[in-house]
Amino acid sequence: MIVNPLPRYEILSGEAMEALDRGWRRIVTELGIEFILPEAVEEFRKAGQKVEDSVVKLDPEFVLEQVAKAPREFDLQARNPERTVRIGGDHMVFSSVYGCPFVRQGDDRREATMADFENLVRLSQAFPELDSPGGTICEPNDRPLDSRHLDMVYALQTLSDKPYMGSVTSGPNAADTVRMTEILFGGREAIERTPAVISLINVNSPLRYDDRMLSAMLEYNRANQAVVITPFILMGAMSPVSVPAALTQQIAEALAGIALAQLVRPGCPVVFGSFLSNTDMQSGSPSFGTPESAIGLLCTGQIGRHFGLPWRSGGGLTASQTVDAQSAYEAVMTMLPTFLAGANFVMHSAGWLESGLVSCYEKFIVDIEVLRMLQAEFAPLEVTDETIAFSAHEEVGHGGHFLGATHTLERFRECFYRPLLSSTENFERWKSKGERDAAARAGEIWRKTLEEYEQPPLDDAIREELAEYVTRRRAELGD
Amino acid sequence: MIVNPLPRYEILSGEAMEALDRGWRRIVTELGIEFILPEAVEEFRKAGQKVEDSVVKLDPEFVLEQVAKAPREFDLQARNPERTVRIGGDHMVFSSVYGCPFVRQGDDRREATMADFENLVRLSQAFPELDSPGGTICEPNDRPLDSRHLDMVYALQTLSDKPYMGSVTSGPNAADTVRMTEILFGGREAIERTPAVISLINVNSPLRYDDRMLSAMLEYNRANQAVVITPFILMGAMSPVSVPAALTQQIAEALAGIALAQLVRPGCPVVFGSFLSNTDMQSGSPSFGTPESAIGLLCTGQIGRHFGLPWRSGGGLTASQTVDAQSAYEAVMTMLPTFLAGANFVMHSAGWLESGLVSCYEKFIVDIEVLRMLQAEFAPLEVTDETIAFSAHEEVGHGGHFLGATHTLERFRECFYRPLLSSTENFERWKSKGERDAAARAGEIWRKTLEEYEQPPLDDAIREELAEYVTRRRAELGD
């Protein structure tokens, strides 16, 4: 977690914000939002909103009243209290890639397995630049579909002591996550007091929430656990082909879901989510790291703050198939605006490749380097008579050099960012060492990191109780 | 050239600016700046400044009086009037890489030749994202040292119709550039009225101007041609190991040079230059795309505006040896802050590799893609009831998709950025086409661009006069 002390980069004028405001109000009022879960619709009906089958037409003032109940900031517990993070305000929290069915290691691209899942959680644990391994860091395809959420939560809880994300594939799976979180943190009260799991609720954009995600969300809301309510928008497919239209839709969708959460449990922790990019209109495929996605990101930050909500976006997104120049420029084209906009919760911070189909080990390391650089860049700059270092000039004089100056020797270890991955070797030396590019060096780094990984300690009784829970529930689920 | 309509990202507080202000005043007053050219020192002496051998101790108020004579903005003529650019204000002008002794094509790294020089000028001419090929786009090592400036200027003048940069290797070489520019533009008066060449004057930092650069600068000043006066600072080598110290030194050095230019010809066009990065304190090599360089860039923009001067910085800088992920993330780590800071003149916008030792054909294309993306990103966002596209939602409804919507079909060609280099192909298709990464695709693009290159028309008489000048001067120089 960092506290981002630099200014927010805001590009929406007051008039633009007013136009967006008119836009989302019109959507929720005239078109409404569809909630494919009777119990969700019933919550809105009881609260006096207009219901037409599964579509709820919302009074914007009612929506804002509900949204106002959400906390502006909240703590998310880690089992190691030193790793507890704060979500909101100037805080930025970073978690790993999420949701990928495939993995890539060098030239080997294949279905992800539980062993990959565990390795990627270990990598997330190892790098201090990441605050959380996230949740579905890859899909463990070698585990049965009905019970793999148990394996994932268990791995997140035992291989890392950082905060983690829960299952959202159904209400019962969310309930399992909550129960396992209770075991890890010592009971319901401990996690209701301060949330200990954060989960991603995607909107089935445009203007629809599906039943599985909604069931999972309500389960987390009732337990006072955090949810990131995220319109999932690839412009051109899930929204009109215009950034302002997508922003408007995003507000309508997110606020409607947040209102539901606050109806179910007033004051429960929610994050205004954004996953906004565009379709490549030539190929029909998703694009990432685009100018439109960066603009959307900057605007979303401003919108999240406008509504007084913590917000999520960003990451090291790319459409590239491999760890090449494209994968890197697209990642920075997303990650730098993420910092400029001060995103509070940043998913996909490390490992994302191939439009999110692939969790890539080498890309993980590239992204860690980018994250480290930006965490160093977005830090206070102390301009004082001392840092201006007049004495160093007196020492060195005209046309001299500073490498051996006292001022330098006293500071050379800490004065500049030290890279993890980047090379400044001269050509001859780089050549003599085998002309390894950044991807090749990243391969060495993740292997070494896994070798040196140390599992964080956990009370044996708790570990046993978690394992028993997993075994029992797996049996109940018939796996 | 673009006009950057987005806000400037400024991170220096008022107090920080005051500390920098105290700092440069102290440097010029107490330590002074060294000018290794008697005629430059004499200018200062005549103007009442304190001279000690080649060191001039300057009154800061005198410096500011001179600086105030410089134009806040000026036009730089191209022989094709449509390509004339404006330097200053919200304008951003982009030129190619400059000064590299080597070139890289794929895996082939070798000494640059005149043929490379010509090819890279052709590429610069071909891409509209570049406003200028720059000057020494690579060193034509196969041409004699004493006369190669003539070959370079001739190639810049004839293979491109964009503005170009002049020779700064000596006063006489600058005079050749001015004379050839007079020939191209129809005489001295035509270029004195509106400058037609811009040249890079590097400070021999710390606190020293050398004789060759100074002689060249004075030649351009007298002819009212533009100069970019650039402290050349790798922190740790040419400045103390602190960003505030480097910024202070940069102000002292640049303003002193600008004051000299304004003494020689009041009102002549100058650009406050910055080339600011840091030494890798482990290897002793230069680093690029670092957090420190980005912070320096953002601050320099604010400083340039503070003094009412057009300013130069940025580019696609990297220390990487090859066109890998590092080369791309470092380039964007420099280029995106360049836009945020609104640099007026951006050198090294395309082709820079290996800490500036190499002009790389593939990196050129990667940088063009980055430039295109950022030029699209830094554009006005029209948030209106029309762009919010309520009708598209009415058309598509809940859970539908927008690919076939009327709103989409009317706009799909222009609605989003269309990449030059980036691929969004799905994995199977990408694999079937040979798994070409961004560098491989870039190789295809520059080859195709050179094949399709068309030389811009030029009056035969002018071309002949230029060629005769080159031939005559080459003979005079003994080559």
Coordinates of N, CA and C in Angstrom, one line a residue, chain A residues 255-413:
Chain A
L255 N -23.6 2.6 -9.3 CA -24.4 3.1 -8.2 C -25.6 2.3 -7.9
A256 N -26.2 1.7 -8.9 CA -27.4 0.9 -8.6 C -27.0 -0.3 -7.8
G257 N -25.9 -1.0 -8.1 CA -25.4 -2.1 -7.3 C -25.0 -1.7 -5.9
I258 N -24.4 -0.5 -5.8 CA -24.0 0.0 -4.5 C -25.2 0.3 -3.6
A259 N -26.2 0.8 -4.3 CA -27.5 1.1 -3.5 C -28.1 -0.2 -3.0
L260 N -28.1 -1.3 -3.8 CA -28.6 -2.6 -3.3 C -27.8 -3.0 -2.1
A261 N -26.4 -3.0 -2.2 CA -25.6 -3.4 -1.0 C -25.9 -2.6 0.2
Q262 N -26.2 -1.3 0.1 CA -26.5 -0.5 1.2 C -27.9 -0.7 1.8
L263 N -28.8 -1.2 0.9 CA -30.1 -1.6 1.4 C -30.0 -2.8 2.2
V264 N -29.2 -3.7 1.8 CA -29.1 -5.0 2.5 C -28.3 -4.9 3.8
R265 N -27.3 -4.0 3.8 CA -26.6 -3.8 5.0 C -26.0 -2.4 5.0
P266 N -26.8 -1.4 5.6 CA -26.3 0.0 5.5 C -24.9 0.1 6.1
G267 N -24.1 0.8 5.4 CA -22.7 1.1 5.9 C -21.7 0.0 5.5
C268 N -22.1 -1.0 4.7 CA -21.2 -2.1 4.4 C -20.2 -1.6 3.4
P269 N -18.9 -2.1 3.4 CA -17.9 -1.5 2.6 C -18.0 -1.9 1.1
V270 N -18.0 -0.9 0.2 CA -18.1 -1.1 -1.2 C -17.0 -0.3 -1.9
V271 N -16.7 -0.7 -3.1 CA -15.7 0.0 -3.9 C -16.4 0.2 -5.3
F272 N -16.3 1.4 -5.8 CA -16.8 1.8 -7.1 C -15.8 1.2 -8.1
G273 N -16.3 0.2 -8.8 CA -15.3 -0.5 -9.7 C -15.4 0.0 -11.2
S274 N -14.3 -0.1 -11.8 CA -14.2 0.2 -13.3 C -13.3 -0.8 -14.0
F275 N -13.9 -1.4 -15.0 CA -13.0 -2.2 -15.9 C -13.5 -1.7 -17.3
L276 N -12.8 -0.8 -17.9 CA -13.2 -0.1 -19.0 C -12.2 0.0 -20.1
S277 N -12.4 -0.7 -21.2 CA -11.5 -0.6 -22.3 C -12.4 -0.6 -23.6
N278 N -11.8 -0.8 -24.7 CA -12.6 -0.8 -25.9 C -12.3 -2.0 -26.8
T279 N -13.3 -2.3 -27.7 CA -13.1 -3.3 -28.7 C -12.3 -2.8 -29.8
D280 N -11.4 -3.6 -30.3 CA -10.7 -3.3 -31.6 C -11.8 -3.5 -32.7
M281 N -12.2 -2.4 -33.3 CA -13.3 -2.5 -34.2 C -13.0 -3.2 -35.5
Q282 N -11.7 -3.4 -35.7 CA -11.2 -4.2 -36.9 C -11.3 -5.7 -36.7
S283 N -10.8 -6.2 -35.5 CA -10.8 -7.6 -35.2 C -12.0 -8.0 -34.4
G284 N -12.7 -7.1 -33.7 CA -13.7 -7.5 -32.8 C -13.2 -8.0 -31.5
S285 N -11.9 -8.0 -31.3 CA -11.3 -8.4 -30.1 C -11.1 -7.3 -29.1
P286 N -11.0 -7.6 -27.8 CA -10.7 -6.5 -26.8 C -9.4 -5.9 -27.0
S287 N -9.2 -4.6 -26.7 CA -8.0 -3.9 -26.7 C -7.7 -3.4 -25.3
F288 N -6.4 -3.4 -25.0 CA -6.0 -2.9 -23.7 C -4.9 -1.9 -23.8
G289 N -4.8 -1.0 -22.8 CA -3.7 0.0 -22.8 C -4.0 1.0 -23.9
T290 N -5.2 1.2 -24.3 CA -5.6 2.1 -25.4 C -5.7 3.5 -24.8
P291 N -5.6 4.5 -25.7 CA -5.9 5.9 -25.3 C -7.3 6.0 -24.6
E292 N -8.3 5.4 -25.2 CA -9.6 5.5 -24.6 C -9.7 4.9 -23.2
S293 N -9.0 3.8 -23.0 CA -9.0 3.2 -21.6 C -8.3 4.1 -20.6
A294 N -7.3 4.8 -21.0 CA -6.5 5.7 -20.1 C -7.4 6.9 -19.8
I295 N -8.1 7.4 -20.8 CA -9.0 8.5 -20.5 C -10.1 8.1 -19.6
G296 N -10.7 6.9 -19.9 CA -11.7 6.4 -19.0 C -11.3 6.3 -17.6
L297 N -10.0 5.8 -17.4 CA -9.5 5.6 -16.1 C -9.3 7.0 -15.3
L298 N -8.8 8.0 -16.0 CA -8.6 9.3 -15.4 C -9.9 9.8 -15.0
C299 N -10.9 9.7 -15.9 CA -12.3 10.2 -15.6 C -12.9 9.5 -14.4
T300 N -12.7 8.2 -14.4 CA -13.4 7.3 -13.4 C -12.9 7.7 -12.0
G301 N -11.6 8.1 -11.9 CA -11.1 8.5 -10.6 C -11.8 9.7 -10.1
Q302 N -12.0 10.7 -11.0 CA -12.7 11.9 -10.7 C -14.2 11.6 -10.3
I303 N -14.8 10.7 -11.0 CA -16.2 10.3 -10.7 C -16.3 9.6 -9.3
G304 N -15.4 8.7 -9.1 CA -15.4 8.0 -7.8 C -15.3 9.0 -6.6
R305 N -14.4 10.0 -6.7 CA -14.3 11.0 -5.7 C -15.5 11.9 -5.6
H306 N -16.1 12.2 -6.8 CA -17.3 13.0 -6.9 C -18.4 12.3 -6.0
F307 N -18.5 11.0 -6.0 CA -19.5 10.3 -5.2 C -19.0 9.9 -3.8
G308 N -17.8 10.3 -3.5 CA -17.3 10.0 -2.2 C -17.1 8.5 -1.9
L309 N -16.7 7.8 -3.0 CA -16.5 6.4 -2.9 C -15.0 6.0 -3.2
P310 N -14.5 5.0 -2.4 CA -13.3 4.3 -2.9 C -13.5 3.7 -4.3
W311 N -12.5 3.7 -5.1 CA -12.7 3.2 -6.4 C -11.6 2.3 -6.9
R312 N -11.9 1.4 -7.8 CA -11.0 0.5 -8.3 C -10.9 0.6 -9.8
S313 N -9.6 0.5 -10.3 CA -9.4 0.4 -11.8 C -7.9 0.1 -12.0
G314 N -7.5 0.1 -13.2 CA -6.1 0.0 -13.5 C -5.5 -1.4 -13.7
G315 N -4.2 -1.5 -13.5 CA -3.5 -2.7 -13.7 C -2.5 -2.7 -14.8
G316 N -1.9 -3.8 -15.1 CA -0.9 -3.9 -16.2 C -1.5 -4.5 -17.4
L317 N -2.5 -3.9 -17.9 CA -3.3 -4.5 -18.9 C -2.7 -4.5 -20.3
T318 N -2.9 -5.5 -21.1 CA -2.3 -5.6 -22.5 C -3.1 -6.7 -23.2
A319 N -3.2 -6.4 -24.5 CA -3.7 -7.5 -25.4 C -2.6 -8.4 -26.0
S320 N -1.4 -8.0 -25.7 CA -0.3 -8.8 -26.4 C -0.2 -10.2 -26.0
Q321 N 0.2 -11.0 -26.9 CA 0.3 -12.5 -26.7 C 1.5 -12.9 -26.0
T322 N 2.5 -12.1 -25.9 CA 3.8 -12.5 -25.4 C 4.5 -11.3 -24.7
V323 N 5.6 -11.5 -24.0 CA 6.2 -10.5 -23.1 C 7.1 -9.6 -24.0
D324 N 6.5 -8.9 -24.9 CA 7.3 -8.1 -25.8 C 7.1 -6.6 -25.5
A325 N 7.6 -5.8 -26.5 CA 7.4 -4.3 -26.3 C 6.0 -3.9 -26.1
Q326 N 5.1 -4.5 -26.9 CA 3.7 -4.1 -26.8 C 3.1 -4.4 -25.4
S327 N 3.5 -5.6 -24.9 CA 2.9 -5.9 -23.5 C 3.4 -4.9 -22.5
A328 N 4.6 -4.3 -22.7 CA 5.1 -3.4 -21.7 C 4.5 -2.0 -22.0
Y329 N 4.4 -1.5 -23.2 CA 3.9 -0.2 -23.4 C 2.5 -0.1 -23.1
E330 N 1.7 -1.1 -23.4 CA 0.3 -1.1 -23.0 C 0.1 -1.2 -21.5
A331 N 1.0 -1.9 -20.8 CA 0.9 -2.0 -19.3 C 1.1 -0.6 -18.7
V332 N 2.2 0.0 -19.1 CA 2.5 1.4 -18.6 C 1.4 2.4 -19.0
M333 N 0.9 2.2 -20.2 CA -0.2 3.1 -20.6 C -1.4 3.0 -19.7
T334 N -1.6 1.9 -19.0 CA -2.6 1.7 -18.1 C -2.2 2.1 -16.7
M335 N -1.0 1.6 -16.3 CA -0.6 1.7 -14.9 C -0.2 3.1 -14.5
L336 N 0.4 3.9 -15.4 CA 0.8 5.3 -15.1 C -0.5 6.1 -14.8
P337 N -1.5 6.1 -15.7 CA -2.8 6.8 -15.4 C -3.4 6.3 -14.1
T338 N -3.2 5.0 -13.8 CA -3.8 4.5 -12.5 C -3.2 5.3 -11.3
F339 N -1.9 5.6 -11.4 CA -1.3 6.4 -10.3 C -1.8 7.8 -10.4
L340 N -1.8 8.4 -11.7 CA -2.2 9.8 -11.8 C -3.6 10.0 -11.3
A341 N -4.5 8.9 -11.5 CA -5.9 9.1 -11.0 C -6.0 8.6 -9.6
G342 N -5.0 8.0 -9.0 CA -5.1 7.7 -7.6 C -6.1 6.5 -7.3
A343 N -6.0 5.5 -8.1 CA -7.0 4.4 -7.9 C -6.7 3.8 -6.5
N344 N -7.8 3.5 -5.8 CA -7.6 3.0 -4.4 C -7.4 1.5 -4.4
F345 N -8.0 0.8 -5.3 CA -7.8 -0.7 -5.3 C -7.4 -1.0 -6.8
V346 N -6.3 -1.6 -6.9 CA -5.8 -1.9 -8.3 C -5.6 -3.4 -8.5
M347 N -6.6 -3.9 -9.2 CA -6.5 -5.3 -9.6 C -5.5 -5.5 -10.8
H348 N -5.2 -6.7 -11.1 CA -4.3 -7.0 -12.3 C -3.0 -6.2 -12.3
S349 N -2.5 -6.0 -11.1 CA -1.2 -5.2 -11.0 C 0.0 -6.0 -11.5
A350 N -0.1 -7.3 -11.5 CA 1.1 -8.1 -12.0 C 0.6 -9.4 -12.6
G351 N 1.1 -9.7 -13.8 CA 0.9 -11.0 -14.4 C 0.0 -11.1 -15.5
W352 N -0.7 -10.0 -15.8 CA -1.8 -10.0 -16.9 C -1.1 -10.1 -18.2
L353 N -1.6 -11.0 -19.1 CA -1.2 -11.1 -20.5 C -2.4 -11.5 -21.3
E354 N -2.3 -11.2 -22.6 CA -3.2 -11.7 -23.6 C -4.7 -11.4 -23.2
S355 N -4.9 -10.1 -23.0 CA -6.3 -9.7 -22.7 C -6.9 -10.4 -21.5
G356 N -6.0 -10.8 -20.6 CA -6.5 -11.4 -19.4 C -6.8 -12.9 -19.5
L357 N -6.5 -13.5 -20.6 CA -6.7 -14.9 -20.8 C -5.5 -15.7 -20.1
V358 N -4.4 -15.0 -19.9 CA -3.2 -15.7 -19.5 C -2.6 -15.0 -18.3
S359 N -2.3 -15.8 -17.2 CA -1.4 -15.3 -16.1 C 0.0 -15.7 -16.5
C360 N 0.9 -14.7 -16.7 CA 2.2 -15.0 -17.2 C 3.3 -14.7 -16.2
Y361 N 4.1 -15.7 -16.0 CA 5.1 -15.6 -14.9 C 6.1 -14.4 -15.2
E362 N 6.6 -14.4 -16.5 CA 7.5 -13.3 -16.8 C 6.9 -11.9 -16.8
K363 N 5.7 -11.9 -17.3 CA 5.0 -10.6 -17.2 C 4.8 -10.1 -15.8
F364 N 4.6 -11.1 -14.9 CA 4.5 -10.8 -13.5 C 5.7 -9.9 -13.0
I365 N 6.8 -10.4 -13.5 CA 8.1 -9.7 -13.0 C 8.2 -8.3 -13.7
V366 N 7.9 -8.2 -15.0 CA 7.9 -6.9 -15.7 C 6.9 -6.0 -15.0
D367 N 5.8 -6.5 -14.6 CA 4.8 -5.6 -13.9 C 5.3 -5.1 -12.5
I368 N 6.0 -6.1 -11.8 CA 6.5 -5.7 -10.5 C 7.5 -4.5 -10.7
E369 N 8.3 -4.6 -11.7 CA 9.3 -3.6 -12.0 C 8.6 -2.2 -12.2
V370 N 7.6 -2.3 -13.1 CA 6.8 -1.1 -13.4 C 6.2 -0.5 -12.1
L371 N 5.6 -1.4 -11.3 CA 5.0 -1.0 -10.0 C 6.0 -0.3 -9.1
R372 N 7.2 -1.0 -9.0 CA 8.2 -0.4 -8.1 C 8.6 1.0 -8.6
M373 N 8.8 1.1 -9.9 CA 9.2 2.4 -10.4 C 8.1 3.5 -10.1
L374 N 6.9 3.1 -10.3 CA 5.8 4.1 -10.1 C 5.6 4.4 -8.6
Q375 N 5.8 3.4 -7.8 CA 5.7 3.6 -6.3 C 6.9 4.6 -5.9
A376 N 8.0 4.5 -6.5 CA 9.1 5.4 -6.2 C 8.8 6.8 -6.8
E377 N 8.2 6.8 -8.0 CA 7.9 8.1 -8.7 C 6.9 8.9 -7.9
F378 N 5.8 8.2 -7.5 CA 4.7 8.9 -6.8 C 5.0 9.0 -5.3
A379 N 6.0 9.8 -5.0 CA 6.5 9.9 -3.6 C 6.8 11.4 -3.4
P380 N 6.8 11.9 -2.2 CA 7.0 13.3 -2.0 C 8.4 13.7 -2.5
L381 N 8.5 14.9 -3.1 CA 9.8 15.5 -3.5 C 10.1 16.6 -2.5
E382 N 11.2 16.4 -1.8 CA 11.6 17.3 -0.8 C 12.5 18.3 -1.4
V383 N 12.0 19.5 -1.7 CA 12.9 20.6 -2.2 C 13.2 21.5 -1.1
T384 N 14.4 21.4 -0.6 CA 14.8 22.3 0.5 C 16.2 22.8 0.2
D385 N 16.7 23.7 1.0 CA 18.0 24.2 0.8 C 19.0 23.0 0.9
E386 N 18.7 22.1 1.8 CA 19.6 20.9 2.0 C 19.7 20.0 0.7
T387 N 18.5 19.7 0.2 CA 18.5 18.8 -1.0 C 19.0 19.5 -2.2
I388 N 19.0 20.8 -2.2 CA 19.6 21.5 -3.4 C 21.1 21.4 -3.4
A389 N 21.7 21.1 -2.3 CA 23.1 20.6 -2.2 C 24.1 21.5 -2.8
F390 N 24.1 22.8 -2.4 CA 25.0 23.8 -2.9 C 26.5 23.3 -2.6
S391 N 26.7 22.7 -1.4 CA 28.0 22.3 -1.0 C 28.6 21.4 -2.0
A392 N 27.8 20.5 -2.6 CA 28.4 19.6 -3.6 C 29.0 20.3 -4.8
H393 N 28.3 21.4 -5.2 CA 28.9 22.2 -6.3 C 30.2 22.9 -5.9
E394 N 30.2 23.4 -4.6 CA 31.4 24.0 -4.1 C 32.6 23.0 -4.2
E395 N 32.2 21.7 -3.9 CA 33.2 20.7 -3.8 C 33.7 20.3 -5.2
V396 N 32.8 20.3 -6.2 CA 33.1 19.7 -7.5 C 33.6 20.8 -8.5
G397 N 33.0 21.9 -8.5 CA 33.4 23.0 -9.4 C 33.0 22.8 -10.8
H398 N 33.4 23.8 -11.7 CA 33.0 23.8 -13.1 C 33.6 22.6 -13.9
G399 N 32.7 21.9 -14.6 CA 33.2 20.9 -15.5 C 33.7 19.6 -14.8
G400 N 33.6 19.6 -13.4 CA 34.0 18.4 -12.7 C 33.0 17.3 -12.8
H401 N 33.2 16.2 -12.0 CA 32.2 15.2 -11.9 C 31.9 14.8 -10.5
F402 N 30.7 14.3 -10.3 CA 30.2 14.1 -8.9 C 30.3 12.7 -8.4
L403 N 30.9 11.8 -9.2 CA 30.8 10.3 -8.8 C 31.6 10.1 -7.5
G404 N 32.7 10.9 -7.4 CA 33.5 10.7 -6.1 C 33.3 11.7 -5.1
A405 N 32.3 12.6 -5.3 CA 32.1 13.7 -4.3 C 31.7 13.1 -3.0
T406 N 32.0 13.8 -1.9 CA 31.6 13.4 -0.6 C 30.1 13.3 -0.5
H407 N 29.4 14.4 -1.1 CA 27.9 14.4 -1.1 C 27.4 13.1 -1.7
T408 N 28.0 12.7 -2.8 CA 27.6 11.4 -3.5 C 27.9 10.2 -2.7
L409 N 29.1 10.1 -2.1 CA 29.5 8.9 -1.4 C 28.6 8.7 -0.2
E410 N 28.1 9.8 0.4 CA 27.3 9.7 1.6 C 25.9 9.2 1.2
R411 N 25.5 9.2 -0.1 CA 24.1 9.0 -0.4 C 23.9 7.9 -1.5
F412 N 25.0 7.4 -2.1 CA 24.9 6.7 -3.4 C 24.0 5.4 -3.3
R413 N 23.9 4.8 -2.1 CA 23.1 3.6 -1.9 C 21.6 3.8 -2.1

